[in-house]
Amino acid sequence: MQILDSHLNRDHLEVIFKEAAAFEKSPYIVTGAQRIILATVFYEPSTRTRLSFEAAMLRLGGNTISIPDAKHCSAEKGETLEDTVRTVSQYSDILVLRHSLPGAAKLAQEFSECPIINAGDGSKEHPTQAILDLFTIQKHFKKIDGLKILISGDLMFGRTVHSLLNLLENYEVEIWVDSPKELKLRGNWTIHECATTVGSPHPPAAEILKQVDVAYMTRMQKERWPVGMTQKPPYFSINKNNVDTMKEDAIIMHPLPRNDEINISVDKNKRAKYFEQAKNGLYVRMALIKMVLGL
Ligand code: NCD
């Protein structure tokens, strides 16, 4: 099994969810994992993704080596991604890579002596985040089919959204998207657009918020914007004034880090699932490491 992008089918996902749920119940050392070395090579900042992968490997009984700031490592001396991957993959059994170049994980796999896991490639994909997002949804609702989902924020540059939309293609869901018009989603997914994206007469995000089961919020990806685009355009947020307009059983998700698209006053609301979502990342990544290594 490879996780270079989010082209996983429903069967794959169900196996991952089952494994992750088992790890959540009882984190245990997997036979054969004790000798494993997982390398994390991150050319972009990370808190949750890198540390949950490393924690997952340690929980499975293996070890980790890491270049947390690869941009300022040998890359600063002119080393290419290919050469770094060639080298690090000789020291490890599995390599988790984050890079700003779309398609970086696939490129790296060509030069790697061990399996690569894509931990984010520019604004293109972040498949393991999307898997843990779906695991969180499945855990809460005990299903994914039939749900109504609002995805809001910087949909042009937010990679987690692109991977999530790919995985949601496996299910019968109704998806609404909302973004500033400068940061619209590009791609061929079956979606409905809110007014903040396309202008009236479409319903505004505030109206759709009242109807959805899942509100998936994302931050403005300022670091990826074209030169010259410096001012944040107005965008939708969840705050103390609108959170209780949501359905009782609805959940609010965010890949994190959040800015002000979810006000901190919402954190104690029963619908706020974003920190639990981050915790689920540990179990999902334990499952993924086990499966990629065939343990
Ligand atoms: C996301 C990412 O790196 O794409 N963070 C994460 O991995 N949880 C989201 C973001 O940076 O906005």
XYZ file of C-alpha atoms and ligand atoms in Angstrom:
307
model
C 0.000 0.000 0.000
C 1.245 3.490 -0.931
C 0.142 6.895 0.332
C 1.518 9.319 -2.197
C -1.889 10.857 -2.931
C -5.517 10.479 -1.850
C -6.646 8.009 -4.485
C -7.792 5.421 -1.975
C -11.007 3.480 -2.367
C -13.684 2.712 0.161
C -12.276 -0.730 0.941
C -8.855 0.738 1.742
C -10.464 3.351 3.949
C -12.568 0.849 5.838
C -9.511 -1.274 6.625
C -7.626 1.825 7.835
C -10.575 2.925 10.018
C -10.778 -0.521 11.599
C -7.058 -0.599 12.367
C -7.111 2.958 13.714
C -10.092 2.171 15.954
C -8.232 -0.857 17.316
C -5.195 1.304 18.110
C -7.417 3.835 19.833
C -8.785 1.081 22.081
C -5.404 -0.362 22.902
C -2.194 1.116 21.516
C 0.181 -1.807 21.291
C 3.561 -2.807 19.947
C 3.168 -4.459 16.565
C 5.321 -7.503 16.013
C 8.178 -6.568 13.747
C 7.928 -2.818 14.373
C 10.691 -2.810 17.021
C 13.462 -2.734 14.418
C 11.764 -0.136 12.217
C 13.151 3.377 11.692
C 10.780 6.074 10.471
C 12.334 9.236 9.026
C 10.485 12.546 8.861
C 11.830 15.044 6.321
C 9.853 18.288 6.462
C 10.623 21.231 4.179
C 7.621 23.136 5.572
C 6.509 23.864 9.164
C 4.495 21.249 11.037
C 3.365 20.468 14.553
C 0.680 17.783 14.385
C 1.637 15.872 11.264
C 5.299 15.389 12.081
C 4.892 14.744 15.790
C 1.934 12.398 15.394
C 3.862 10.356 12.809
C 6.851 10.183 15.145
C 4.666 9.385 18.168
C 2.878 6.727 16.119
C 6.182 5.050 15.236
C 7.352 5.186 18.856
C 4.024 3.784 20.097
C 4.369 0.917 17.642
C 7.734 0.144 19.232
C 10.013 1.554 16.526
C 12.355 4.533 16.328
C 12.499 7.852 14.515
C 15.039 10.113 12.870
C 14.048 13.573 11.706
C 14.941 16.620 9.654
C 12.240 18.974 10.973
C 13.544 21.987 9.050
C 14.844 20.423 5.843
C 14.769 23.750 3.993
C 17.635 24.904 6.175
C 19.561 21.649 6.127
C 21.558 20.406 3.117
C 19.071 22.142 0.799
C 20.737 25.355 1.930
C 23.994 23.974 0.521
C 22.283 23.283 -2.793
C 21.289 19.644 -2.319
C 18.271 18.535 -4.343
C 15.219 16.778 -2.905
C 16.202 13.720 -4.919
C 19.661 13.488 -3.327
C 18.340 14.070 0.196
C 15.734 11.340 -0.275
C 18.304 8.957 -1.779
C 20.412 9.419 1.335
C 17.802 9.423 4.105
C 15.959 6.432 2.648
C 19.146 4.392 3.112
C 18.964 5.041 6.845
C 15.253 4.332 7.307
C 12.451 1.869 6.544
C 9.738 4.452 5.871
C 10.075 8.129 5.011
C 7.428 10.776 5.714
C 7.924 13.791 3.462
C 6.480 17.303 3.460
C 7.535 19.634 0.664
C 6.260 22.767 -1.058
C 6.426 21.231 -4.537
C 3.173 19.680 -5.839
C 3.930 16.034 -6.645
C 7.043 15.989 -4.425
C 6.147 12.668 -2.765
C 5.697 10.916 -6.104
C 8.971 12.327 -7.376
C 10.728 11.314 -4.142
C 9.402 7.758 -4.396
C 11.328 7.326 -7.652
C 14.597 7.963 -5.829
C 13.773 6.329 -2.518
C 14.924 2.965 -1.194
C 11.938 2.796 1.179
C 8.222 3.679 1.000
C 7.403 7.392 1.084
C 4.304 8.804 2.796
C 3.073 12.159 1.510
C 2.690 14.537 4.469
C 1.726 17.491 2.252
C 2.981 18.572 -1.173
C 2.472 22.289 -1.701
C -1.168 23.209 -2.165
C -1.923 19.915 -3.894
C -2.515 17.085 -1.424
C -2.322 16.019 2.208
C -3.740 12.495 2.074
C -3.062 11.333 5.642
C -4.828 14.425 7.002
C -7.867 13.631 4.877
C -7.891 10.031 6.091
C -7.883 11.153 9.718
C -10.564 13.730 8.898
C -12.802 10.994 7.507
C -12.003 8.717 10.445
C -13.189 11.513 12.765
C -16.435 11.901 10.808
C -17.024 8.145 10.704
C -16.369 7.859 14.452
C -18.909 10.538 15.298
C -21.738 9.645 12.914
C -20.997 5.902 12.506
C -21.406 6.559 8.782
C -20.323 8.967 6.051
C -22.997 8.377 3.405
C -25.917 10.769 3.632
C -24.052 13.582 5.410
C -24.163 17.222 4.435
C -20.771 18.918 4.647
C -19.672 22.563 4.473
C -16.026 23.177 3.546
C -14.921 26.753 4.102
C -11.760 28.857 3.853
C -8.911 29.100 1.370
C -10.031 26.372 -1.013
C -7.560 27.282 -3.738
C -4.393 26.714 -1.707
C -5.637 24.498 1.134
C -4.255 21.044 0.366
C -6.233 19.219 3.065
C -9.439 20.223 1.289
C -8.273 18.784 -2.030
C -7.440 15.414 -0.487
C -10.647 15.387 1.553
C -12.727 16.050 -1.563
C -10.950 13.188 -3.360
C -11.719 10.769 -0.527
C -15.327 11.968 -0.254
C -15.840 10.911 -3.884
C -16.165 7.397 -2.412
C -19.353 8.366 -0.553
C -22.846 9.715 -1.174
C -22.509 13.124 0.464
C -23.775 16.637 -0.219
C -20.886 19.085 -0.253
C -21.146 22.866 0.045
C -18.067 25.027 -0.427
C -17.436 28.555 0.732
C -14.415 30.778 0.134
C -13.494 34.339 -0.750
C -13.931 34.695 -4.521
C -10.154 35.177 -4.940
C -9.562 31.755 -3.357
C -12.108 29.552 -5.083
C -11.783 25.818 -5.413
C -10.350 24.629 -8.742
C -11.115 21.095 -9.851
C -13.809 18.704 -10.957
C -15.618 17.744 -7.769
C -19.395 17.627 -7.433
C -20.087 20.521 -5.087
C -22.547 23.324 -4.341
C -21.239 26.841 -3.898
C -22.213 29.331 -1.207
C -22.844 32.993 -1.940
C -19.527 34.153 -0.501
C -17.892 32.145 -3.290
C -20.079 33.026 -6.256
C -22.382 35.848 -5.151
C -26.154 35.779 -4.732
C -28.662 34.223 -5.387
C -26.773 31.298 -3.789
C -27.329 30.742 -0.080
C -24.666 32.316 2.161
C -22.416 30.122 4.311
C -24.244 31.305 7.455
C -27.446 29.747 6.093
C -25.772 26.469 5.058
C -24.065 26.268 8.457
C -27.499 25.724 10.033
C -28.157 22.688 7.857
C -24.904 20.758 7.777
C -23.642 17.787 9.781
C -20.006 18.787 9.351
C -18.459 22.260 9.095
C -14.862 21.807 7.913
C -13.004 25.087 8.359
C -9.559 25.962 6.996
C -7.210 28.923 7.388
C -6.108 31.435 4.777
C -2.916 29.931 3.285
C -1.136 33.289 3.136
C 2.293 31.745 2.597
C 1.084 30.274 -0.714
C -0.606 33.364 -2.135
C 0.782 34.997 -5.277
C 3.153 37.905 -4.723
C 1.129 41.093 -4.362
C -1.816 39.413 -2.644
C -1.132 40.422 0.936
C -4.458 41.534 2.397
C -6.718 38.796 3.740
C -10.071 39.049 1.931
C -13.172 38.853 4.160
C -13.991 35.232 4.984
C -16.590 33.265 6.902
C -15.969 32.342 10.531
C -17.661 30.337 13.255
C -18.075 32.274 16.461
C -20.283 32.535 19.533
C -23.034 34.232 17.521
C -23.557 31.509 14.946
C -22.280 28.282 16.535
C -25.580 27.477 18.226
C -27.496 27.916 14.979
C -25.932 24.576 13.975
C -27.708 21.252 14.315
C -27.396 19.704 17.780
C -25.373 16.753 16.531
C -23.272 18.698 13.998
C -19.484 18.829 14.345
C -16.903 21.511 13.618
C -13.589 20.349 12.184
C -10.291 22.019 11.274
C -6.951 20.490 10.240
C -5.239 23.152 12.392
C -3.443 25.465 12.860
C -6.460 27.775 13.025
C -6.461 31.521 12.829
C -9.694 33.411 13.391
C -11.992 31.298 11.165
C -12.964 29.511 14.383
C -13.123 31.898 17.317
C -11.680 30.494 20.553
C -15.065 31.043 22.210
C -16.233 28.000 20.214
C -13.631 25.636 21.708
C -15.794 24.554 24.636
C -18.874 24.012 22.458
C -19.816 20.338 22.246
C -19.618 20.536 18.430
C -15.917 21.493 18.451
C -14.017 18.380 17.316
C -10.747 19.828 16.044
C -8.508 18.788 18.929
C -10.008 15.317 19.025
C -9.433 15.250 15.259
C -5.720 15.970 15.873
C -5.629 13.141 18.437
C -7.205 10.762 15.933
C -4.200 11.517 13.720
C -2.064 9.412 16.045
C -4.224 6.278 15.683
C -4.692 6.728 11.951
C -0.953 7.154 11.435
C -0.199 4.064 13.530
C -2.532 2.174 11.209
C -0.931 3.684 8.102
C 2.634 2.896 9.160
C 1.621 -0.684 9.926
C -0.095 -1.073 6.573
C 2.567 0.588 4.445
C 5.200 -1.661 6.011
C 2.976 -4.725 5.677
C 3.353 -5.564 9.395
C -2.443 21.584 7.383
C -1.367 21.558 6.317
O -0.174 21.509 6.636
O -1.755 21.566 5.173
N -1.973 21.313 8.674
C -1.878 20.021 9.091
O -1.133 19.238 8.559
N -2.673 19.640 10.101
C -3.301 22.776 7.337
C -2.706 24.151 7.226
O -1.495 24.333 7.252
O -3.500 25.071 7.140
